[in-house]
Coordinates of C-alpha atoms in Angstrom, one line a residue:
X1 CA 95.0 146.0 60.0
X2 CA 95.8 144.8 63.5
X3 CA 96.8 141.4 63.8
X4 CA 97.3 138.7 66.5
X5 CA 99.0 135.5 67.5
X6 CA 96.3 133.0 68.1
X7 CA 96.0 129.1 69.4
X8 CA 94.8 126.9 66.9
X9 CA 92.8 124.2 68.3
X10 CA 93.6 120.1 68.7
X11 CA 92.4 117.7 66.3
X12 CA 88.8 117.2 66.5
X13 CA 88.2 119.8 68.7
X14 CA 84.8 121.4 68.3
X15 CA 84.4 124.9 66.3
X16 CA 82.9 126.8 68.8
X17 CA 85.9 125.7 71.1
X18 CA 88.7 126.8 68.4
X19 CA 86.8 130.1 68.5
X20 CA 87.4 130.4 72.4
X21 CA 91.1 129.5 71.6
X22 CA 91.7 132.0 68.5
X23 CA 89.7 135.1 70.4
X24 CA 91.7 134.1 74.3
X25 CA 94.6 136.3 74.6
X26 CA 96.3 133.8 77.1
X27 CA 97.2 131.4 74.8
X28 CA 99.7 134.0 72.9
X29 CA 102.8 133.2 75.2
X30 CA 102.5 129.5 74.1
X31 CA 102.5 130.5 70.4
X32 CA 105.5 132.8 70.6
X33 CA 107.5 129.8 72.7
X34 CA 107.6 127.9 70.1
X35 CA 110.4 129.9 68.0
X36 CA 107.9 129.8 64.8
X37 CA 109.1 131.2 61.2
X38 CA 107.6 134.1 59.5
X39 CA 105.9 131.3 57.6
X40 CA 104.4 129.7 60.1
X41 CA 103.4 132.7 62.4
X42 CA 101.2 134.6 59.2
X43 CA 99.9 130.7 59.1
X44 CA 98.6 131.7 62.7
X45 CA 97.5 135.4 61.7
X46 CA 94.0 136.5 62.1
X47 CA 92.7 139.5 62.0
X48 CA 90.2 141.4 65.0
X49 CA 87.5 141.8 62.2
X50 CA 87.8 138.3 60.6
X51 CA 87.4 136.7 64.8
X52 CA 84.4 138.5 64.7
X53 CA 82.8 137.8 61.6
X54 CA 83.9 134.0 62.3
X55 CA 82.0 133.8 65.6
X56 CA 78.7 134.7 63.5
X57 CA 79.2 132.2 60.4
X58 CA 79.9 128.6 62.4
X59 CA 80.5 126.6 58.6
X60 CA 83.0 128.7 57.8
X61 CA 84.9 128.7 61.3
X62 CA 84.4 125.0 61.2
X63 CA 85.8 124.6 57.7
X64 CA 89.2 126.8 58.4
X65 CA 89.4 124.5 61.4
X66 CA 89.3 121.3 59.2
X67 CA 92.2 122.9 56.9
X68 CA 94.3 124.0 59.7
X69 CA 94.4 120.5 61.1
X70 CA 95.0 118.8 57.4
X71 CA 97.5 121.5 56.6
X72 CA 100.9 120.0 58.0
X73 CA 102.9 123.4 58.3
X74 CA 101.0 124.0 61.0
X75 CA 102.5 123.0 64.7
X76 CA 99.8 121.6 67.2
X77 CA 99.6 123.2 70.8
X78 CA 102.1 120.8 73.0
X79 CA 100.6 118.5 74.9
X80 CA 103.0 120.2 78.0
X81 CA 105.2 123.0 78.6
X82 CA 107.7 120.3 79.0
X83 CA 107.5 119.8 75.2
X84 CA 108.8 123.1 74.5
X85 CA 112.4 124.6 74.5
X86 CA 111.8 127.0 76.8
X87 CA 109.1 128.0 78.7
X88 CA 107.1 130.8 78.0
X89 CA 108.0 134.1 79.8
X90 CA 104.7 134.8 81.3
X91 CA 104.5 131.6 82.3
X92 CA 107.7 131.6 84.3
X93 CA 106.3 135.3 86.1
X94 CA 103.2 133.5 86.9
X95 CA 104.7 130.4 88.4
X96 CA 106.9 132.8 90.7
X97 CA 104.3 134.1 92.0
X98 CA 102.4 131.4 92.7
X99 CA 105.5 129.7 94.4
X100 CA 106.5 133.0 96.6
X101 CA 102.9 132.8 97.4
X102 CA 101.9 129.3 98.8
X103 CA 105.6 129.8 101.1
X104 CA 104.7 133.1 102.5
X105 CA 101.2 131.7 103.1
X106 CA 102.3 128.1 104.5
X107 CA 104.9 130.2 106.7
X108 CA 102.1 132.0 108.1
X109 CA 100.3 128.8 109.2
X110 CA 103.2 128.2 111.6
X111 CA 102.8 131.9 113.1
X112 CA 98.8 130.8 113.4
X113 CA 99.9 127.4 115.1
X114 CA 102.7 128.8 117.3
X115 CA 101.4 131.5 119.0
X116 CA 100.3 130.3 122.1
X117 CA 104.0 128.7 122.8
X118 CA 105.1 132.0 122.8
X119 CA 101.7 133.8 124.7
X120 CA 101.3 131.4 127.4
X121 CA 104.1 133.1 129.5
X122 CA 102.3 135.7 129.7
X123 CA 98.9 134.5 130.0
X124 CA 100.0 132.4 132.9
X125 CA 101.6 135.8 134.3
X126 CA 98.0 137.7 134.1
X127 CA 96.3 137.4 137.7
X128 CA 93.1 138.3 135.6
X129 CA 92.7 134.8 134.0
X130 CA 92.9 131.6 135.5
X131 CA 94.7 130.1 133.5
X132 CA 98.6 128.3 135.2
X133 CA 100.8 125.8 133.3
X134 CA 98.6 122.8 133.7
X135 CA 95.7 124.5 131.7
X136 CA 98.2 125.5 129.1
X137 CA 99.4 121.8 129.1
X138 CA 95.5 120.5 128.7
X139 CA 95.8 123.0 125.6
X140 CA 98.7 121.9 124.2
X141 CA 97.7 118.2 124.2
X142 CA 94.7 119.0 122.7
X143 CA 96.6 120.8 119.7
X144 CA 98.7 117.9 118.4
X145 CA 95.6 115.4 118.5
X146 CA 93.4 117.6 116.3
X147 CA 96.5 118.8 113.8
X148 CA 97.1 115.1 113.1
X149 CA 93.8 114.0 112.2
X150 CA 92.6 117.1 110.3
X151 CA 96.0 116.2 108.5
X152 CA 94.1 113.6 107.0
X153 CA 90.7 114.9 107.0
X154 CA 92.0 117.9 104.9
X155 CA 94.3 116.4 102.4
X156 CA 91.2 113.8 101.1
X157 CA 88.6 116.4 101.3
X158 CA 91.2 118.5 99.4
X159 CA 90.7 116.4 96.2
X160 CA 87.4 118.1 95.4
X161 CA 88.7 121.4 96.1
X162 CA 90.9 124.7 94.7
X163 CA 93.7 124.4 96.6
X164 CA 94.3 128.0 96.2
X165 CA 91.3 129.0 97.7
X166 CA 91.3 125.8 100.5
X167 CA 94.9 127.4 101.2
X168 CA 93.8 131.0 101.9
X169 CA 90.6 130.1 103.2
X170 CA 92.1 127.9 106.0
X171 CA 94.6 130.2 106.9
X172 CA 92.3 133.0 106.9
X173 CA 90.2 131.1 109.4
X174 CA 93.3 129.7 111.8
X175 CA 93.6 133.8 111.7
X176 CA 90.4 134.3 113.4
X177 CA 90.8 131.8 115.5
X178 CA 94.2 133.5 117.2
X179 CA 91.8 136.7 117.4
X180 CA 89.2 135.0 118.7
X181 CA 91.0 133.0 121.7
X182 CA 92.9 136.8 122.4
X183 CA 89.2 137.6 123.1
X184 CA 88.1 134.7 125.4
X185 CA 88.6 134.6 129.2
X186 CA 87.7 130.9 130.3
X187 CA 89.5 127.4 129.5
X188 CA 86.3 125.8 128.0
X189 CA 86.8 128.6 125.3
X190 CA 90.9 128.7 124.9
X191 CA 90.3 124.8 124.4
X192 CA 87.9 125.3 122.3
X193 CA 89.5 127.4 120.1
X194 CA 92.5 125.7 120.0
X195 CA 91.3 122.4 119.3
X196 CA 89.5 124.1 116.4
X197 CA 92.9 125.9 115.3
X198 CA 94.3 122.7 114.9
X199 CA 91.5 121.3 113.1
X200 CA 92.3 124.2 110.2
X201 CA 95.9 124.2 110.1
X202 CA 96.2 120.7 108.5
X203 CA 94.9 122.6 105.6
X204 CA 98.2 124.0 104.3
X205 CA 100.8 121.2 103.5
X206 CA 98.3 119.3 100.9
X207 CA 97.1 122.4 99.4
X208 CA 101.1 123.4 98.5
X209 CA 101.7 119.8 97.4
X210 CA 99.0 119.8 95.0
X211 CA 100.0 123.3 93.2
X212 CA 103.6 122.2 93.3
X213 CA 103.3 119.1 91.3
X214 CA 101.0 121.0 89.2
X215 CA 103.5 123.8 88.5
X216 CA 106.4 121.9 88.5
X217 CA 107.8 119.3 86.5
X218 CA 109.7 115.9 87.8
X219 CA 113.1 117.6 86.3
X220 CA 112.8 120.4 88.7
X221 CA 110.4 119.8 91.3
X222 CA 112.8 118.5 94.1
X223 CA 114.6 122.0 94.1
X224 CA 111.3 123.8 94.5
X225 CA 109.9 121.2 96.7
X226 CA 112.6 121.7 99.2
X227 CA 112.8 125.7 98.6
X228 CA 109.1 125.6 99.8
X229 CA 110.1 123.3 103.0
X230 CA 111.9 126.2 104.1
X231 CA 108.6 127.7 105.4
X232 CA 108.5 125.4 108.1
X233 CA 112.1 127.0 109.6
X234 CA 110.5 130.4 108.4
X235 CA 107.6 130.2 109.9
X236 CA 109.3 128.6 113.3
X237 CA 112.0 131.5 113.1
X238 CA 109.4 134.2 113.2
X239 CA 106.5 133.0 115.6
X240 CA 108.4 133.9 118.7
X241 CA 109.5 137.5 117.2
X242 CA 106.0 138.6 116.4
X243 CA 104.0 137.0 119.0
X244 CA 106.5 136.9 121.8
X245 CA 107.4 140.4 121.3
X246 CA 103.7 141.2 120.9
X247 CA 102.3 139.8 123.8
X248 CA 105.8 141.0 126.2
X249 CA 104.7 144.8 125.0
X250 CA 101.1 145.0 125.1
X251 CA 99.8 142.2 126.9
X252 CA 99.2 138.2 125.6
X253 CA 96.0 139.3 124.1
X254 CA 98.3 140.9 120.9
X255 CA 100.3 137.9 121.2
X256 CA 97.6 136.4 119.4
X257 CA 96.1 139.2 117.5
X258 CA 99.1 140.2 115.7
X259 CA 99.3 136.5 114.2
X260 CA 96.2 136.5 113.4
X261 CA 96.2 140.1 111.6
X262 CA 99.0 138.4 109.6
X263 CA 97.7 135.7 108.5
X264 CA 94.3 137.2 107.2
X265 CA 96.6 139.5 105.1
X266 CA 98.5 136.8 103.8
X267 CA 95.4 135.3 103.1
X268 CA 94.0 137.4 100.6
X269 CA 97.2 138.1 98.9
X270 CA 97.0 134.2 98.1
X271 CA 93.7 134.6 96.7
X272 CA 95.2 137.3 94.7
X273 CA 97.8 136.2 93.4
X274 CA 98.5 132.1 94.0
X275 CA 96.7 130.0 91.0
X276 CA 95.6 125.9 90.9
X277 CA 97.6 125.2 88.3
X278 CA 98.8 126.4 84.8
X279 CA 95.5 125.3 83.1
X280 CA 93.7 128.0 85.3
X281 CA 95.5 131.0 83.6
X282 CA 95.3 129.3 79.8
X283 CA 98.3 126.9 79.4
X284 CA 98.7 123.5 78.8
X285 CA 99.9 121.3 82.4
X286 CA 103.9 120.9 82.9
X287 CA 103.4 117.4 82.4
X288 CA 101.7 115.1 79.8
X289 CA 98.7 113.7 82.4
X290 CA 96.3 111.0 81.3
X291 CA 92.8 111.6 81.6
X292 CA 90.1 109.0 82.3
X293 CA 88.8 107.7 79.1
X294 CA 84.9 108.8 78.3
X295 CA 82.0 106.5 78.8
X296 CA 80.3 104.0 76.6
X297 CA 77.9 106.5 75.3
X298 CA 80.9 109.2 74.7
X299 CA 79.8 111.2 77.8
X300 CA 83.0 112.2 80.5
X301 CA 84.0 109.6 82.8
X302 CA 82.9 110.7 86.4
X303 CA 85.1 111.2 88.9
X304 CA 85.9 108.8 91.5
X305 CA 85.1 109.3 94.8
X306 CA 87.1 110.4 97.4
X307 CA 87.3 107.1 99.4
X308 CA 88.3 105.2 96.0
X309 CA 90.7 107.9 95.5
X310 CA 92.0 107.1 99.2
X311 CA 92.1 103.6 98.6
X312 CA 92.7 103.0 95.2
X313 CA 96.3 105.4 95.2
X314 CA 97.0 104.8 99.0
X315 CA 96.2 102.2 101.1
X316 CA 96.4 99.7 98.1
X317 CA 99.7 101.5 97.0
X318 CA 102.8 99.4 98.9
X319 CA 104.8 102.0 98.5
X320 CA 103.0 105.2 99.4
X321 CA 102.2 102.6 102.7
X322 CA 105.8 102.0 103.1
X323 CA 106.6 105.9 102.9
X324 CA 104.1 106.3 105.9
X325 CA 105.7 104.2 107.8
X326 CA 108.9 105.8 107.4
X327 CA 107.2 108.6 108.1
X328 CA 106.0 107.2 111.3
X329 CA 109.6 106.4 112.2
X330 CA 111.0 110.0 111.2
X331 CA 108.7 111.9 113.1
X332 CA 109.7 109.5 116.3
X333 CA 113.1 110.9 115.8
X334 CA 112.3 114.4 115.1
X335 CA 109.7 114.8 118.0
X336 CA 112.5 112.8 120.2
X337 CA 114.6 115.5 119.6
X338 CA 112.7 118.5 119.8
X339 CA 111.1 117.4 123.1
X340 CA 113.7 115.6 124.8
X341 CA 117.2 117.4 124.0
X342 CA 116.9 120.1 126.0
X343 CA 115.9 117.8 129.3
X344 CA 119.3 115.3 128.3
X345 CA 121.4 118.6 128.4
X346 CA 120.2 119.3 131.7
X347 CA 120.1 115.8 133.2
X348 CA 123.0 114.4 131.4
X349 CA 125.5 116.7 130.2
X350 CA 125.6 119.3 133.3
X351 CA 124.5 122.7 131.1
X352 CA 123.9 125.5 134.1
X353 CA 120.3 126.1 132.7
X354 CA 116.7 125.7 130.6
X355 CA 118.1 129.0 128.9
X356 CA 121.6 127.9 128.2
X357 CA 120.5 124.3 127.2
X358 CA 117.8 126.0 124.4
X359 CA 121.1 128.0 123.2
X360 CA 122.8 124.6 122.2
X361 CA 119.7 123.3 120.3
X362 CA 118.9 126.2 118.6
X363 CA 120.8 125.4 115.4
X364 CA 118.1 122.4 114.7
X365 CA 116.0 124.7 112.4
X366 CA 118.9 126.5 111.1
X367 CA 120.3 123.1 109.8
X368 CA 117.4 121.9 108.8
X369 CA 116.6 125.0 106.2
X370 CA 120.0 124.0 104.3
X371 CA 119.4 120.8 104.7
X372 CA 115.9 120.7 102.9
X373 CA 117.2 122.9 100.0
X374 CA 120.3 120.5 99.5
X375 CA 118.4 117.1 98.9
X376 CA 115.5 118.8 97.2
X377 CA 118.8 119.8 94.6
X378 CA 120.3 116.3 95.4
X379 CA 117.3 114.4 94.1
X380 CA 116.9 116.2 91.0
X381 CA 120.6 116.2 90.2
X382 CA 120.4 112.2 90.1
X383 CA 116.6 112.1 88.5
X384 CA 118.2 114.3 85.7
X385 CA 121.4 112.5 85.2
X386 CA 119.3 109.3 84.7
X387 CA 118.2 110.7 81.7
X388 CA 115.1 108.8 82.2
X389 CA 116.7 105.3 83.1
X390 CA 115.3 104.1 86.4
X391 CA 112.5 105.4 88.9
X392 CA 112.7 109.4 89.4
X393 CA 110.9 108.3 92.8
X394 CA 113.7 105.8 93.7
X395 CA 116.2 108.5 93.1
X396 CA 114.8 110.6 95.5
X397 CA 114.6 107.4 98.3
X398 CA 118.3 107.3 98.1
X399 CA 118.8 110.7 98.8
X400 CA 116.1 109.9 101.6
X401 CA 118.4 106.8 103.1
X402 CA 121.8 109.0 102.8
X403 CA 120.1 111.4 105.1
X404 CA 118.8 109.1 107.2
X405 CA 122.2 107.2 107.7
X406 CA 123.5 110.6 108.4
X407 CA 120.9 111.1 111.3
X408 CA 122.0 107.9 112.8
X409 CA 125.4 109.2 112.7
X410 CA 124.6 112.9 114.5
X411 CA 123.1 111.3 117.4
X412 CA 125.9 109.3 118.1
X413 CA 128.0 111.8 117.9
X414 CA 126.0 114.5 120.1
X415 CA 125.8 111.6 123.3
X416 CA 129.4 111.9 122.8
X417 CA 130.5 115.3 123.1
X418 CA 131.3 116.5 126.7
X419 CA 129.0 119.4 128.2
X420 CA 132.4 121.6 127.8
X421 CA 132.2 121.5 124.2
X422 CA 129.1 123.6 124.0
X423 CA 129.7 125.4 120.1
X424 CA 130.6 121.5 119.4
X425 CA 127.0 120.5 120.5
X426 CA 125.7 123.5 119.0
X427 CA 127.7 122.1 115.4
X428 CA 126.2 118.9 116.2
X429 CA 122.6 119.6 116.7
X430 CA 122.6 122.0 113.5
X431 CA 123.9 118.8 111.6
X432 CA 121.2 116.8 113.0
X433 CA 118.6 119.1 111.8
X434 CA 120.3 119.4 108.4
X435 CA 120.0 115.9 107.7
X436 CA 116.4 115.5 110.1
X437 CA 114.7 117.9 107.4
X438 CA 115.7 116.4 103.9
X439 CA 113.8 113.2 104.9
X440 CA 110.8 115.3 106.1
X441 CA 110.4 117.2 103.0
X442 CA 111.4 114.3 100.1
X443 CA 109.0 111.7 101.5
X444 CA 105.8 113.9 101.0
X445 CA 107.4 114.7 97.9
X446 CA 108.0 111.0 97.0
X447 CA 104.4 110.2 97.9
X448 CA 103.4 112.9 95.6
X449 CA 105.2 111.4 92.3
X450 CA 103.6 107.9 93.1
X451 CA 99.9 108.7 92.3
X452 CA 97.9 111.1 90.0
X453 CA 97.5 114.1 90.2
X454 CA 94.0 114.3 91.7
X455 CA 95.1 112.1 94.1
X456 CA 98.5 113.6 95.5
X457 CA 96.1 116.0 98.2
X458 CA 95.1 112.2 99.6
X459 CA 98.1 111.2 99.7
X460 CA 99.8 114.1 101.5
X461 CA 97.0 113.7 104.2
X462 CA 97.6 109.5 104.6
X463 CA 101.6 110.5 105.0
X464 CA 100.7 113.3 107.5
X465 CA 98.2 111.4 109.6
X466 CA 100.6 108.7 109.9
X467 CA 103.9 111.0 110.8
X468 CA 101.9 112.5 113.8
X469 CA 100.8 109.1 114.9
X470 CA 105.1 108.7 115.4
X471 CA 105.0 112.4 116.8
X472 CA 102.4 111.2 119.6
X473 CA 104.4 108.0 119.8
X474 CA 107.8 110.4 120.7
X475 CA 106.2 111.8 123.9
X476 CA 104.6 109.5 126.5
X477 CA 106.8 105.9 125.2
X478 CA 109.5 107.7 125.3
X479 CA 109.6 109.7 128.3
X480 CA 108.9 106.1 129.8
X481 CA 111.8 104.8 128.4
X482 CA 113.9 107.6 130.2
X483 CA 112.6 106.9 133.3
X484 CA 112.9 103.3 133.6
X485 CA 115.9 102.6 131.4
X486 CA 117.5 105.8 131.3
X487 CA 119.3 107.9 128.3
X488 CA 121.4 105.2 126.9
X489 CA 118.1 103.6 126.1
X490 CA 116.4 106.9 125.0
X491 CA 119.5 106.9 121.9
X492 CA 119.1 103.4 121.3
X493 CA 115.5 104.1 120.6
X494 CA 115.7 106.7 118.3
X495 CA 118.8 105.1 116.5
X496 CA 116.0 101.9 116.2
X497 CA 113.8 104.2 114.7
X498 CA 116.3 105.2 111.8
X499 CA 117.3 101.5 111.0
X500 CA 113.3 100.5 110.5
X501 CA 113.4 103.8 108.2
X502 CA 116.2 102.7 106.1
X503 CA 114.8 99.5 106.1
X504 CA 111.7 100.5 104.7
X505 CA 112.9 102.6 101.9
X506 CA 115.2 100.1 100.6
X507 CA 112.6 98.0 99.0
X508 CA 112.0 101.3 97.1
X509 CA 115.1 102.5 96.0
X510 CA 114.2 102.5 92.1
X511 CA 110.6 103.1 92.3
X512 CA 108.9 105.1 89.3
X513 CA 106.8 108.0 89.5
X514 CA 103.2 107.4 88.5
X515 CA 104.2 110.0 85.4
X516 CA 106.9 107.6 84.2
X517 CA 104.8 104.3 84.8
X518 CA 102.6 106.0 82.2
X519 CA 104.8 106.6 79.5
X520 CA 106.1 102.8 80.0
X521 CA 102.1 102.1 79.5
X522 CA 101.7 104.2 76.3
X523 CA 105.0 103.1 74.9
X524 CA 103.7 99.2 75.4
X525 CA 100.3 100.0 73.8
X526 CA 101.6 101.8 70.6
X527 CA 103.9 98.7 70.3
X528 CA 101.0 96.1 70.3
X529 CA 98.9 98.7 67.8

């Protein structure tokens, strides 16, 4: 007779819902995790007949039920994966997937956003559109604006949403957006476009931070966090090989279809294969979470909205307020740098040309890439050495200051290397990135560990709003600054903008995780029982 590993239901879980759990084949990985005896597993034997006959005769399924609960040689389903030894193998395929997905697909979201950086040269080259540097200057402004506040807009709106299917479904759409402006001829429609690209693309860094922290546990999830921060420097890498090379061989028109054919690709793969969480393929969350207790009457609690979800987490949150701050200050620096570098080289240092100059910064995103994946591994290093004592958050924040000091540092030393030392600068600037990047990536991450888990898409969008408020605050201010007080002032700006970040964090430095502050809560509680 054919037999079957099954998952025996919770205490005081309905009948008909053990039968969903003894007949669902997903739930045999969990079973087979748990390193049962022979005993135990022909405890959890059924048969294919005896399922059958049990889904017809309700007293009885509901009495084995009652028996398997009182019957104490039987293990319980773990309230997390985290509770078992190992996790299952299926499970670990699954999360793979998911992970390799949402980086391909957020990497494509910087081919979608990128593309016209590398098109305009040759759409201002085309004598058949009217279109010269100060219309692609009107479309660049209008980019930023849009990115930041859909930023927001997205990562709230998120809350109520698959962020599977909000990821693929935005990117698809930025997709057809990069086809449709290769289509258009006039400015009212490029802007138009555009300003709707921008809109979208603040879809993808809260959809990845929500299946993230759903996949991946507090022990791990810097590591991961900062192997997925690597599409950024992906994405930037391979934007001006597809769509520069597209639109110098066949015209700027492919410089924008061919990200766009890309990203409606990647797309559906993500619907494919990219999943919410591990609850949507049958397996209990990574994490013990604490669900809202049921109403007076026993009915489910209703959700909260998505402004008390803003507020409530957020903006009444000192910490997740003092992370956007620093966020603020960190995207002065790294705007300040990307935008203004190559001018200083020219101006200040003496390098022959634009070309030469973009030579010696080109290590920024190179650095950055190793030095995302190092404090991601960092922070998780000194959360797991804790073994619990202190704040996994404030772990992370000092791994978030280090960098930050080590910013500070860079800069100085780049305004004082000669413009003879050029693979010097070059060493510099890829340090600067290196240390630029871990901040970038652990503060979304940190904002993610203070508050729930239906909140973390608000809070990604808060932080992000806020660090492109600094980003708009790096261009106009500061190009001011350089102009009336010179370069000397420009460094001591940006140097001023990593002291208020280090500053800020170092209220926070052994902050807990929303996770952790829970267990403290339950702990208290069974005490006073």
């Amino acid at each position: 007779m054919q037999r079957s590993i099954v998952g025996l239901s919770q205490a005081g879980a309905a009948s008909r819902s053990l039968r969903s759990r003894v007949v669902a084949p997903r739930l045999v990985p969990l079973t087979k995790g748990l390193g049962m005896g022979p005993q135990q597993q022909r405890l959890l034997t059924v048969t294919a007949s005896q399922n059958a006959e049990d889904s017809d005769a309700p007293g009885e399924a509901e009495m084995a039920a009652k028996r398997a609960m009182l019957d104490p040689a039987v293990p319980a389903q773990p309230a997390s994966l985290s509770d078992l030894p190992a996790y299952p193998k299926d499970f670990v395929r699954r999360r793979l997937l998911t992970f390799v997905g949402i980086v391909l697909g957020y990497s494509c979201f910087y081919l979608t956003r990128n593309s016209l950086t590398y098109t305009a040269p040759a759409m201002v080259a085309d004598p058949s559109i009217p279109i010269g540097m100060a219309e692609i200057g009107t479309m660049t402004s209008i980019f930023p604006i849009a990115y930041g506040f859909s930023k927001f807009v997205s990562g709230v709106l998120g809350s109520r949403t698959s962020p599977a299917m909000l990821l693929a479904g935005g990117l698809m759409a930025t997709a057809a957006l990069n086809v449709a402006f290769g289509f258009s001829t006039s400015l009212v429609w490029f802007c138009t476009w555009w300003a709707m690209n921008g809109m979208l693309q603040g879809v993808g860094a809260p959809c990845c931070a929500r299946i993230l922290t759903s996949w991946f546990a507090a022990k791990e999830r810097g590591t991961y966090w900062g192997m997925w921060n690597i599409a950024h420097n992906m994405g930037g890498f391979f934007a001006p090989i597809l769509a520069g090379t597209a639109a110098k061989m066949y015209g700027w028109q492919w410089g924008m279809f061919a990200p766009g054919i890309v990203g409606t690709v990647m797309g559906l793969l993500i619907l494919l294969t990219v999943r919410d969480s591990p609850e949507a393929i049958g397996y209990p969350p990574v994490e013990t979470r604490k669900e809202a207790p049921p109403d007076a009457d026993g009915t489910p609690a209703k959700k909260e909205s998505l402004v008390s979800l803003l507020v409530n987490d957020c903006l009444k949150n000192p910490y997740v307020v003092g992370l956007a701050l620093t966020y603020f200050f960190i995207y002065v620096v790294r705007q300040g740098v990307t935008s203004w570098f190559v001018f200083y080289l020219l101006q200040v240092k003496g390098v022959a040309d634009a070309g030469a100059a973009t030579l010696r910064v080109s290590g920024l995103e190179l650095g950055g890439l190793f030095g995302s994946l190092l404090a991601g591994k960092l922070s998780d290093m000194l959360v797991n050495n804790s073994k619990g004592a202190g704040g996994n958050v404030g772990k992370r924040v000092q791994v978030v200051i280090a960098y930050t000091l080590g910013i500070a540092a860079c800069l100085m030393a780049f305004a004082a290397v000669p413009a003879t030392m050029g693979a010097l600068q070059w060493a510099t600037v890829f340090m600067i990135g290196f240390f630029l990047y871990g901040p970038q990536m652990m503060i979304g991450l940190c904002g993610a560990e203070l508050v729930r888990p239906e909140s973390v898409g608000a809070s990604q969008g808060f932080l992000g709003w806020v660090a492109y408020l600094g980003a708009a605050n790096a261009g106009i201010p500061l190009s001011i600054i350089v102009k009336d007080y010179g370069w000397g002032a420009y460094f001591t700006a940006l140097l001023a903008a990593c002291g208020a970040a280090v500053l800020l964090l170092a209220p926070m430095i052994n902050a807990k995780s929303y996770i952790q502050l829970e267990e403290e809560r339950k702990l208290a509680a069974a005490k006073l029982a």
